[in-house]
Coordinates of C-alpha atoms in Angstrom, one line a residue:
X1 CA 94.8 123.8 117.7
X2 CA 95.9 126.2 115.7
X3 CA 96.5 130.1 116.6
X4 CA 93.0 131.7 116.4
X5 CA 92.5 135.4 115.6
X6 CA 90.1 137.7 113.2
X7 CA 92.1 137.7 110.3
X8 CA 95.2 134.6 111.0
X9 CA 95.1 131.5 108.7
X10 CA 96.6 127.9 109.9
X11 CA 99.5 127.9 112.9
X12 CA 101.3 130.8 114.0
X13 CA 103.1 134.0 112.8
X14 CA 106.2 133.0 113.9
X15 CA 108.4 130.4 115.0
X16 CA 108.7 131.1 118.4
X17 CA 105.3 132.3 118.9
X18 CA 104.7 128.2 118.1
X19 CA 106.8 127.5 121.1
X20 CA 104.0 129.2 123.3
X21 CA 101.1 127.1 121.6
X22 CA 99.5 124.1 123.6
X23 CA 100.9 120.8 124.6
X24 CA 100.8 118.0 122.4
X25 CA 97.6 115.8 123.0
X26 CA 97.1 113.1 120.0
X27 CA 99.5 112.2 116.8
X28 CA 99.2 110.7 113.5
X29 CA 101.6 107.5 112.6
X30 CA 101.6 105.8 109.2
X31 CA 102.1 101.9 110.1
X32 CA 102.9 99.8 107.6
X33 CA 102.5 96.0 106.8
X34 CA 104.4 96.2 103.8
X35 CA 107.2 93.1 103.5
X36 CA 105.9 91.5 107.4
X37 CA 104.1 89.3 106.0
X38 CA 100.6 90.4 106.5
X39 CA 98.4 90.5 104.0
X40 CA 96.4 94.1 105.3
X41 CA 96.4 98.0 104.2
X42 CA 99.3 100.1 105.9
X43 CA 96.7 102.1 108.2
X44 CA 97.4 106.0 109.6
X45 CA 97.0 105.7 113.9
X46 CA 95.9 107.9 116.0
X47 CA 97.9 107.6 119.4
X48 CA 97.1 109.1 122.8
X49 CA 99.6 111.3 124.2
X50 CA 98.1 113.1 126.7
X51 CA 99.3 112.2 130.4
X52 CA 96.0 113.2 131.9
X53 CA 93.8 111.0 129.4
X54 CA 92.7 107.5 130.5
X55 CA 93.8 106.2 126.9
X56 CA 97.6 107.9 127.5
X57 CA 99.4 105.8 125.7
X58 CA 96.7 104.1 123.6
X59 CA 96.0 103.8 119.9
X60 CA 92.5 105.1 119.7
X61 CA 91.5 105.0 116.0
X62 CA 93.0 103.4 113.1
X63 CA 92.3 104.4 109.4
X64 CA 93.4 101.5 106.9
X65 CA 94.1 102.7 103.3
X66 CA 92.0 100.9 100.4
X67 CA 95.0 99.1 98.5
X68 CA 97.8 96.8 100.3
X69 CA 101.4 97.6 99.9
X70 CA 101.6 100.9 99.4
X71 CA 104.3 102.0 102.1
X72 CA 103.1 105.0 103.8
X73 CA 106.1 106.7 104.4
X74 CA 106.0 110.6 105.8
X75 CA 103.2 112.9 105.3
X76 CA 102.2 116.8 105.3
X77 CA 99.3 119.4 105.5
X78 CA 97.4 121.2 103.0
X79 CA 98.0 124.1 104.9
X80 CA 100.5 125.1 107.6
X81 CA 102.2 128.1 108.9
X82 CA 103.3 129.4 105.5
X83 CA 99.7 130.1 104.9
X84 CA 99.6 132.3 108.8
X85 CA 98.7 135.1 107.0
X86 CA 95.6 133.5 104.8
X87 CA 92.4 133.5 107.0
X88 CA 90.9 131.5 104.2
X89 CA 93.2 128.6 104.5
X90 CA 92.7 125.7 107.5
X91 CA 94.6 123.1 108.5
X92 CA 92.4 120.2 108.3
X93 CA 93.9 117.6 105.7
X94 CA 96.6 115.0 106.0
X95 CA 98.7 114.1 103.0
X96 CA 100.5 110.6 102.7
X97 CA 102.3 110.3 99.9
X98 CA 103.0 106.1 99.1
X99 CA 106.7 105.7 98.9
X100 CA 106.2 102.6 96.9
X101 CA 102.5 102.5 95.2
X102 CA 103.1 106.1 94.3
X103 CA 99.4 106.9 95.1
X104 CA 98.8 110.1 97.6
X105 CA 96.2 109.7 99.7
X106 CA 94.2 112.7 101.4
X107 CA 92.8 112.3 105.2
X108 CA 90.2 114.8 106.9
X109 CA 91.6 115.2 110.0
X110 CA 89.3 118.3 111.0
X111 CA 86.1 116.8 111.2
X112 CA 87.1 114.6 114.1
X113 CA 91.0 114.5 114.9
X114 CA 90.7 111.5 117.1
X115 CA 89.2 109.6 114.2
X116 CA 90.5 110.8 111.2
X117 CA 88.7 109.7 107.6
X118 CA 89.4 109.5 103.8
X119 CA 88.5 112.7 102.3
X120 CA 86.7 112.7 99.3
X121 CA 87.7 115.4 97.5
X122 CA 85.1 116.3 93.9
X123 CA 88.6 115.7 91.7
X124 CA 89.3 112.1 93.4
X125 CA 87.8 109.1 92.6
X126 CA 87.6 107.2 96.5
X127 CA 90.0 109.5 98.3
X128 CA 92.7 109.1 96.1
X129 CA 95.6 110.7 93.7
X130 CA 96.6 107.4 91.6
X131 CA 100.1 106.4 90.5
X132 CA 98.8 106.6 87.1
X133 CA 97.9 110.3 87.3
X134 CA 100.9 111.2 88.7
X135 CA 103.0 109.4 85.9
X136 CA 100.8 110.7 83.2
X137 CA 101.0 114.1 84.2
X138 CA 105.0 114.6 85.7
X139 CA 106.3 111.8 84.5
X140 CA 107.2 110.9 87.9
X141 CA 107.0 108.3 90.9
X142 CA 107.9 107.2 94.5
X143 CA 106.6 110.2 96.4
X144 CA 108.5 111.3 99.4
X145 CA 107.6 114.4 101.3
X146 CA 104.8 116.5 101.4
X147 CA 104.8 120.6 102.1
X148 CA 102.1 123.2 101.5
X149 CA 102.6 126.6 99.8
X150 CA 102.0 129.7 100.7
X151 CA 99.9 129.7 97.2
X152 CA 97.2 127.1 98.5
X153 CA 99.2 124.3 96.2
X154 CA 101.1 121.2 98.0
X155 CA 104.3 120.1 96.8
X156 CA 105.4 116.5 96.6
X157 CA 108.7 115.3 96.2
X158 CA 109.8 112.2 94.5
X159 CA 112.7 109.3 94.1
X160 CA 111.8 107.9 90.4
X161 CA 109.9 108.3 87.3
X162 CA 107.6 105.4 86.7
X163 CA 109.6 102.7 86.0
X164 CA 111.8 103.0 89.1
X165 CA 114.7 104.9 87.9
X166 CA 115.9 108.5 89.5
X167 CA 114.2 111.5 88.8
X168 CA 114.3 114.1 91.8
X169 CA 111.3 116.0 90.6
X170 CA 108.2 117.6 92.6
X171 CA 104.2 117.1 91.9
X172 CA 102.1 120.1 92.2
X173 CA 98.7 119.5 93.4
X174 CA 95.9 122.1 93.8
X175 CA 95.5 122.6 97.9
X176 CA 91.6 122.7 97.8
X177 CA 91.1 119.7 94.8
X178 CA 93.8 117.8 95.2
X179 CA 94.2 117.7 91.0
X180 CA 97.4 116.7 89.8
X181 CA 98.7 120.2 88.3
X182 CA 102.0 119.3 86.8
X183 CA 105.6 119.4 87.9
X184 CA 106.8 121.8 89.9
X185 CA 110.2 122.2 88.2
X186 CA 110.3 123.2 84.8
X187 CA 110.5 120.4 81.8
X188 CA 113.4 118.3 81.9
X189 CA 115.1 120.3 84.8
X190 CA 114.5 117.3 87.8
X191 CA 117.4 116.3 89.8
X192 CA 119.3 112.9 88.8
X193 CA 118.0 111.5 92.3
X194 CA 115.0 112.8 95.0
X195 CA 114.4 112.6 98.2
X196 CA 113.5 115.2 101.2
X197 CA 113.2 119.5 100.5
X198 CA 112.4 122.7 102.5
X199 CA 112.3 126.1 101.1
X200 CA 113.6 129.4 102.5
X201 CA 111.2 131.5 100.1
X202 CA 113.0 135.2 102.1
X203 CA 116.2 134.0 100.5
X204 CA 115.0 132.6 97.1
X205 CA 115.7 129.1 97.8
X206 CA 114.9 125.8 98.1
X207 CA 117.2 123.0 98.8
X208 CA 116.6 119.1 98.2
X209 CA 118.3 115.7 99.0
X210 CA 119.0 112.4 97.4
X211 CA 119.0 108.8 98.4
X212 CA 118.9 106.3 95.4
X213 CA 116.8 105.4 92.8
X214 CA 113.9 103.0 93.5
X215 CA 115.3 100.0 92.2
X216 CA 118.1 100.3 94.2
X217 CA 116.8 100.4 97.0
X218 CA 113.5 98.8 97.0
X219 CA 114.4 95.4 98.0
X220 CA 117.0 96.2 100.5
X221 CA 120.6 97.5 100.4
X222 CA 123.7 95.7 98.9
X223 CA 127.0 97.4 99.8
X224 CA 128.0 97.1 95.9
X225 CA 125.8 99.4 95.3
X226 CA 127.8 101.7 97.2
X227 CA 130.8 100.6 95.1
X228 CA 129.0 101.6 92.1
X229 CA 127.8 105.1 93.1
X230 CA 124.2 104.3 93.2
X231 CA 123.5 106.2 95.9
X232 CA 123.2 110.0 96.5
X233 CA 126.6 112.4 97.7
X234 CA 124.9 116.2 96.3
X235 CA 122.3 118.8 97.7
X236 CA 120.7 120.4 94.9
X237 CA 120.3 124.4 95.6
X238 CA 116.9 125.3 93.3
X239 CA 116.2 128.9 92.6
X240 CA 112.5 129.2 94.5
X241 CA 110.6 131.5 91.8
X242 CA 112.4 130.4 88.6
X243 CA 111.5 126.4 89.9
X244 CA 115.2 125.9 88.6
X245 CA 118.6 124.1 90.1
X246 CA 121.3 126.8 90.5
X247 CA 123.8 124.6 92.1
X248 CA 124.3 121.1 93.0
X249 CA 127.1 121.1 96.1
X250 CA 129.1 117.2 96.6
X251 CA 129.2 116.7 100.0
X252 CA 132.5 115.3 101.4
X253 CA 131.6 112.2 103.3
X254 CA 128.5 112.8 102.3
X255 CA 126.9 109.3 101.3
X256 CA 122.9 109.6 101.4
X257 CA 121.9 112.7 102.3
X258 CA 118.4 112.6 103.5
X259 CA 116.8 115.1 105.7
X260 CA 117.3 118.3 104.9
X261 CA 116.2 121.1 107.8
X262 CA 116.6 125.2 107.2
X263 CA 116.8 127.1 110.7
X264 CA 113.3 128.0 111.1
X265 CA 114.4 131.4 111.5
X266 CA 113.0 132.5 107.7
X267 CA 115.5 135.5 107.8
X268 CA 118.5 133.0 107.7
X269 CA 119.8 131.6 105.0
X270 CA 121.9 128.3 106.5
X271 CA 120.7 124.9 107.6
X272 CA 121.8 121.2 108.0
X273 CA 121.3 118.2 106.6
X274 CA 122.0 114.9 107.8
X275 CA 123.8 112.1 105.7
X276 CA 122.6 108.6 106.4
X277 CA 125.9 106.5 105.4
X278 CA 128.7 108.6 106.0
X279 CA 126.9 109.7 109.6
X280 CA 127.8 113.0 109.1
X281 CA 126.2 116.3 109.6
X282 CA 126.8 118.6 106.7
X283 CA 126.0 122.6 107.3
X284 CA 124.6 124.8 104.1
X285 CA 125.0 128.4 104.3
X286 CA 124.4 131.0 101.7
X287 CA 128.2 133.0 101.1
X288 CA 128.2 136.9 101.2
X289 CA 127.9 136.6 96.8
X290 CA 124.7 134.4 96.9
X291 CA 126.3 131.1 96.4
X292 CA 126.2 128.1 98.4
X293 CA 128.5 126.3 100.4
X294 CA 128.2 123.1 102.5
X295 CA 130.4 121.9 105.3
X296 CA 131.0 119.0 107.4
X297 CA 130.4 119.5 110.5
X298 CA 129.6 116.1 113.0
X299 CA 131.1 112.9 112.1
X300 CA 130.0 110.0 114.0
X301 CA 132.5 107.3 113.8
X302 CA 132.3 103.4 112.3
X303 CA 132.3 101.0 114.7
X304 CA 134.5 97.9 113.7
X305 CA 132.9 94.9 114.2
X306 CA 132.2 91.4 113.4
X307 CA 129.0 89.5 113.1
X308 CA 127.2 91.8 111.1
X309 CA 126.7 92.5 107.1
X310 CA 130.2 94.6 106.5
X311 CA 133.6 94.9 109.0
X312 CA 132.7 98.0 110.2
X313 CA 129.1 99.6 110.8
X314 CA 128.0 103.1 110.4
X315 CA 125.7 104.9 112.7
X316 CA 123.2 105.4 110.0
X317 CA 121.7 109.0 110.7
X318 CA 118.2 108.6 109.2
X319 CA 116.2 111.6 111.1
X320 CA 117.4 115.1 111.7
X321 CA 115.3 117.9 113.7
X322 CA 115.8 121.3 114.6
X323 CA 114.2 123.1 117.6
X324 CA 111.5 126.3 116.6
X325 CA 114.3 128.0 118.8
X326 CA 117.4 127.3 116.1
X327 CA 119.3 126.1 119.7
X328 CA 119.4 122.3 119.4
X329 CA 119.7 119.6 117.0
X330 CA 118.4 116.4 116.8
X331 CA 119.4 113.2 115.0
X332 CA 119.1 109.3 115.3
X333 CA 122.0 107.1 114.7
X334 CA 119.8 103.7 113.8
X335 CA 122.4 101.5 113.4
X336 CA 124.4 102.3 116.8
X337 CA 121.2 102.9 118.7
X338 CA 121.8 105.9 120.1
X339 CA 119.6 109.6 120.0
X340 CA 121.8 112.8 120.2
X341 CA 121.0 116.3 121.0
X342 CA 123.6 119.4 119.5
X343 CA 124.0 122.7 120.7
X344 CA 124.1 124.5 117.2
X345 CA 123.9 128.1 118.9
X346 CA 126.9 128.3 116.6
X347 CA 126.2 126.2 113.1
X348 CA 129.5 125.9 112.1
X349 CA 130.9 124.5 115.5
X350 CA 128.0 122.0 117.1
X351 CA 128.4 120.7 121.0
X352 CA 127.0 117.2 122.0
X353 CA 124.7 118.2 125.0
X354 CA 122.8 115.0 125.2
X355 CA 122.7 111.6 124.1
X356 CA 120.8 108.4 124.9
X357 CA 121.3 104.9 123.7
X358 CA 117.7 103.1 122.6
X359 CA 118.3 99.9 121.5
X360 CA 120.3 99.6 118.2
X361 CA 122.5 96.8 116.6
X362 CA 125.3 97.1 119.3
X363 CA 123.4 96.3 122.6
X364 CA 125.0 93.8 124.7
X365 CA 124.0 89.6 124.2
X366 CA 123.2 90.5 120.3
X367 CA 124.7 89.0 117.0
X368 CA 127.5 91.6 116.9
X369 CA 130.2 92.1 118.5
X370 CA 132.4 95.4 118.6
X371 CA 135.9 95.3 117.9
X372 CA 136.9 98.8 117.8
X373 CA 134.9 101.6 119.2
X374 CA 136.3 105.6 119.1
X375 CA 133.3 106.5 121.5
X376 CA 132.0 104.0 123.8
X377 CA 134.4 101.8 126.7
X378 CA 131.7 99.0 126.2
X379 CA 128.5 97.7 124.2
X380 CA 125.0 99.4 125.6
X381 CA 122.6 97.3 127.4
X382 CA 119.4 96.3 125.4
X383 CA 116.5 99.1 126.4
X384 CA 113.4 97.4 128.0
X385 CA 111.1 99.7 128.6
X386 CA 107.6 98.5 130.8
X387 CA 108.9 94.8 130.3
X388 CA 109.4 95.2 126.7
X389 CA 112.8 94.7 124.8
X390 CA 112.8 97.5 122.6
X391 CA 113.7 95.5 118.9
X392 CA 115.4 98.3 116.1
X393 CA 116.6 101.4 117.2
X394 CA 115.8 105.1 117.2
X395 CA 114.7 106.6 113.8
X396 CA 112.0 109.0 113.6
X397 CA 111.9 111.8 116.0
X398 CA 109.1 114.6 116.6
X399 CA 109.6 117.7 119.0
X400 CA 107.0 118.7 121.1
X401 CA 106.4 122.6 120.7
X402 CA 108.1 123.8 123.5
X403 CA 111.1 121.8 122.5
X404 CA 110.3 119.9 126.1
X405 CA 109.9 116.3 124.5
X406 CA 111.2 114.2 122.0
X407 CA 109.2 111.2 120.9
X408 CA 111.0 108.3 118.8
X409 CA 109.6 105.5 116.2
X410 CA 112.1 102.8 115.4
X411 CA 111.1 101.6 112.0
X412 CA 112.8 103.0 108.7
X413 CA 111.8 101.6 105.3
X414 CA 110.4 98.0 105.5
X415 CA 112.4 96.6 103.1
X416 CA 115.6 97.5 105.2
X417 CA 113.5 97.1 108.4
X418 CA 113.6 93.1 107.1
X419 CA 117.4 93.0 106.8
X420 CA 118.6 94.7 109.2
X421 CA 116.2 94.3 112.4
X422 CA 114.2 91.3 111.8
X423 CA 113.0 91.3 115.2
X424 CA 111.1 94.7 114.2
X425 CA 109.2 92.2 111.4
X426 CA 108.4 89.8 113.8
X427 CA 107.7 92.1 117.2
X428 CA 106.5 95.3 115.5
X429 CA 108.1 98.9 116.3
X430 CA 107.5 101.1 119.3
X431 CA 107.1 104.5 120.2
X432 CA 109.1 106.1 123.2
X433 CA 109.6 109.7 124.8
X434 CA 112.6 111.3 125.7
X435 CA 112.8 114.2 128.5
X436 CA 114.5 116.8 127.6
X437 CA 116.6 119.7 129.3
X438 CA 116.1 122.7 127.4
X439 CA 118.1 125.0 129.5
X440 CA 121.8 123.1 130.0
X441 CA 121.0 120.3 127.5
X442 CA 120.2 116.7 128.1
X443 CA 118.0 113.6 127.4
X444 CA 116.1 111.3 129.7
X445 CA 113.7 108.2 129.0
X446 CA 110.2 108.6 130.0
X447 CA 110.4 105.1 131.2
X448 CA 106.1 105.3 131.9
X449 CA 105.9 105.8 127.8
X450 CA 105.6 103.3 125.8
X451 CA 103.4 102.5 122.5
X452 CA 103.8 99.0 121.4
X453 CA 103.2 98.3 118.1
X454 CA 103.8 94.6 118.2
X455 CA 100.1 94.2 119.8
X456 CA 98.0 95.6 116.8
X457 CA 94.6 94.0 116.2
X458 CA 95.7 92.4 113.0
X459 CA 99.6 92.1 113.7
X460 CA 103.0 93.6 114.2
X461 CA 103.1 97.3 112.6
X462 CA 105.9 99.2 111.7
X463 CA 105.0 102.8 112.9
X464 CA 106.9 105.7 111.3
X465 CA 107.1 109.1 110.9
X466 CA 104.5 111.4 113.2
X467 CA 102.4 114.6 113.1
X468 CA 100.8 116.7 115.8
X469 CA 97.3 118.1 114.0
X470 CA 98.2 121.5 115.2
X471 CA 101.7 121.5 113.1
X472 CA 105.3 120.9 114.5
X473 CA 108.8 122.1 113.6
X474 CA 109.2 119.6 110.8
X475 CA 106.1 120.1 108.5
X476 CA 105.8 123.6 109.5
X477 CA 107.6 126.8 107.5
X478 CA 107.7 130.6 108.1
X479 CA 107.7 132.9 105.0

């Protein structure tokens, strides 16, 4: 529930005034049929999460979209906490921009959180923003991640204009119509490739990320692509009220940057963003002048190995998080398997505190074998958690409020689900939770949790990113 007061809008007025609201109780998770062979609509499910409910643990409403294959993929508010200070504003629609179908879909969550509906807004025809008004209006495609404004409007990244080719550009839509308004970047000034943003609106600035350009990576990755620099190496550093890019920073072993976090802290002006490829963590900070600088600052090491797709395997960091505190990061290593926890009290010098293996391409009695490992004395055991083999490993992660929990999807992007974990196509993803030690640092498996996604009604799902309806420390900024 959001913060309630005579004249607050949606979440709280600060970020660690959110660490004091209430437990988590249901989330949201886009599943997706896309590539598993099953002909049905990816659907948004509503999961049980409270320990005290008799459906802990439970799917309890699922919401299928109209059209197949569209590839739900992350998803935002129309409101959040950058709107604390609007008592006009609510927090009561779901955004899911479609990765692949480039349609945006609009969900009332507010009317009935545990069965969310298709909002029909008086601008969209069946609950819908179609591909085709997007492209007409932007010129652009292959929506990524959703924010609201402090203005009411929503922001939309995206990966491609309409044909599948980069274009890093942003769709404006209007908060209460959900109209198409336009790009927010001025003509002709979008990135060369899109992918994830966050603003710091205090310090001017907004920063985004790239991966590739649709075609690229649509259909699964080839390591010449690599070869040919398809894929992303630059953050783009945008000047917030001129909607402009000021600097574009190449990252050294920087190969696909993809999410991008600020410290929530809105009087800072540094963050982190985790690169996919290369596994490392780079840190932005603003410099003393007002330019930008970024810096590597984790690097998790290759693995050589044989029985898998190239000689030596990276640790694929596909999720970063940062506590409402600024104390620890979060990332997922999906290739290795394995879910760490930094110390960044100081952002230019993290400390491992935690880390937990969950599965991954490495486990013990699998396909691969290491060779040459600069971290572990021997392969993990597979994770089986309440007599299920957990298939994948960790990817998307979600704090709990009080920084107390950590719960973890294994599925990244069909496509690639189908290459590289085709047990995930064939037993569906999961959802875990991780206990964590907030005072001395540390993970632990809540070995009672476990949300299988392998036993939906009409199949296997692939379960992804997830939202609590009262905001978290991903979806949520402070102005």
């Amino acid at each position: 529930m959001a913060t309630k007061c005579g004249k607050c809008g949606p979440g709280y007025p600060t970020p660690l005034e959110a660490m004091k609201g209430p437990r988590e109780e249901i989330v949201y998770l886009p599943c997706i049929y896309r590539n598993t062979g099953i002909e049905a609509p990816d659907y948004l499910a509503t999961v049980d999460i409270d320990p005290k409910s008799p459906q802990y643990c439970q799917v309890i409403h699922r919401l299928p979209m109209p059209h197949l294959k569209d590839e739900l993929h992350h998803s935002g508010w129309n409101a959040c906490s950058s709107c604390f200070g609007d008592s006009t504003k609510s927090r009561n629609k779901l955004v899911l921009p479609c990765l692949m179908s480039s349609r945006i879909y609009v969900v009332d969550v507010g009317s009935d959180p545990r069965a969310p509906k298709l909002h029909k807004a008086c601008a969209l025809p069946l609950w819908v923003i179609e591909a085709e008004d997007i492209h007409a209006k932007c010129g652009l495609g292959y929506v990524h991640t959703s924010h609201c404004l402090a203005s009411g409007e929503v922001m939309v990244s995206t990966l491609g204009d309409p044909k599948g080719n980069g274009k890093g550009g942003f769709v404006l839509l209007d908060g209460e119509t959900f109209e198409v308004k336009g790009t927010w970047e001025q003509p002709g000034g979008a990135a060369p490739l899109g992918y994830d943003f966050w603003y710091q609106p205090r310090h001017n600035v907004m920063i985004s990320t790239e991966w590739a350009a649709p075609n690229v990576f649509r259909d699964g990755f080839n390591p010449a692509d690599v070869e040919a620099g398809l894929y992303g190496s630059h953050i783009h550093v945008w000047d917030w009220q001129r909607h402009e890019i000021v600097q574009t920073l190449p990252l050294q072993d920087g190969l696909i940057p993809l999410e991008v976090r600020f410290l929530h802290d809105p009087d800072t002006a540094q963050g982190f963003v985790g690169c996919a490829l290369s596994s490392t963590i780079q840190h932005f900070y603003k410099n003393q002048g007002g330019s930008w600088s970024v810096e590597k600052v984790i690097q998790v090491p290759p693995k050589k190995v044989k029985g898998w797709l190239l000689p030596e395997m990276p640790s694929l960091i596909t999720d970063i998080l940062l506590s409402l505190d600024d104390r620890f990061l979060y990332f997922s290593n999906w290739l290795h398997g394995d879910l760490r926890q930094y110390d960044v009290s100081d952002p230019h010098r993290p400390r491992l505190t935690g880390q937990l293996f969950l599965g991954g391409s490495i486990v013990k009695g699998g396909p691969v074998q290491v060779l040459e490992d600069q971290e572990l004395k021997s392969q993990p055991e597979p994770l089986v958690v309440k007599g299920k083999r957990v298939p994948g490993g960790p990817q998307m992660i979600q704090l709990s409020l009080d920084g107390k929990r950590l719960y973890v999807t294994t599925s990244l992007y069909s496509a690639w689900d189908k290459q590289f974990y085709p047990d995930l196509i064939r037993e569906g993803s999961v959802m875990l939770q991780i206990d964590v030690d907030t005072i001395k640092g540390g993970l632990k498996l809540n070995p009672n949790f476990l949300v299988d996604f392998g036993k939906e009604p009409l199949g296997p799902a692939l379960a992804h990113e997830l939202r609590y309806p009262g905001g978290d420390c991903s979806s949520d900024i402070w102005l």
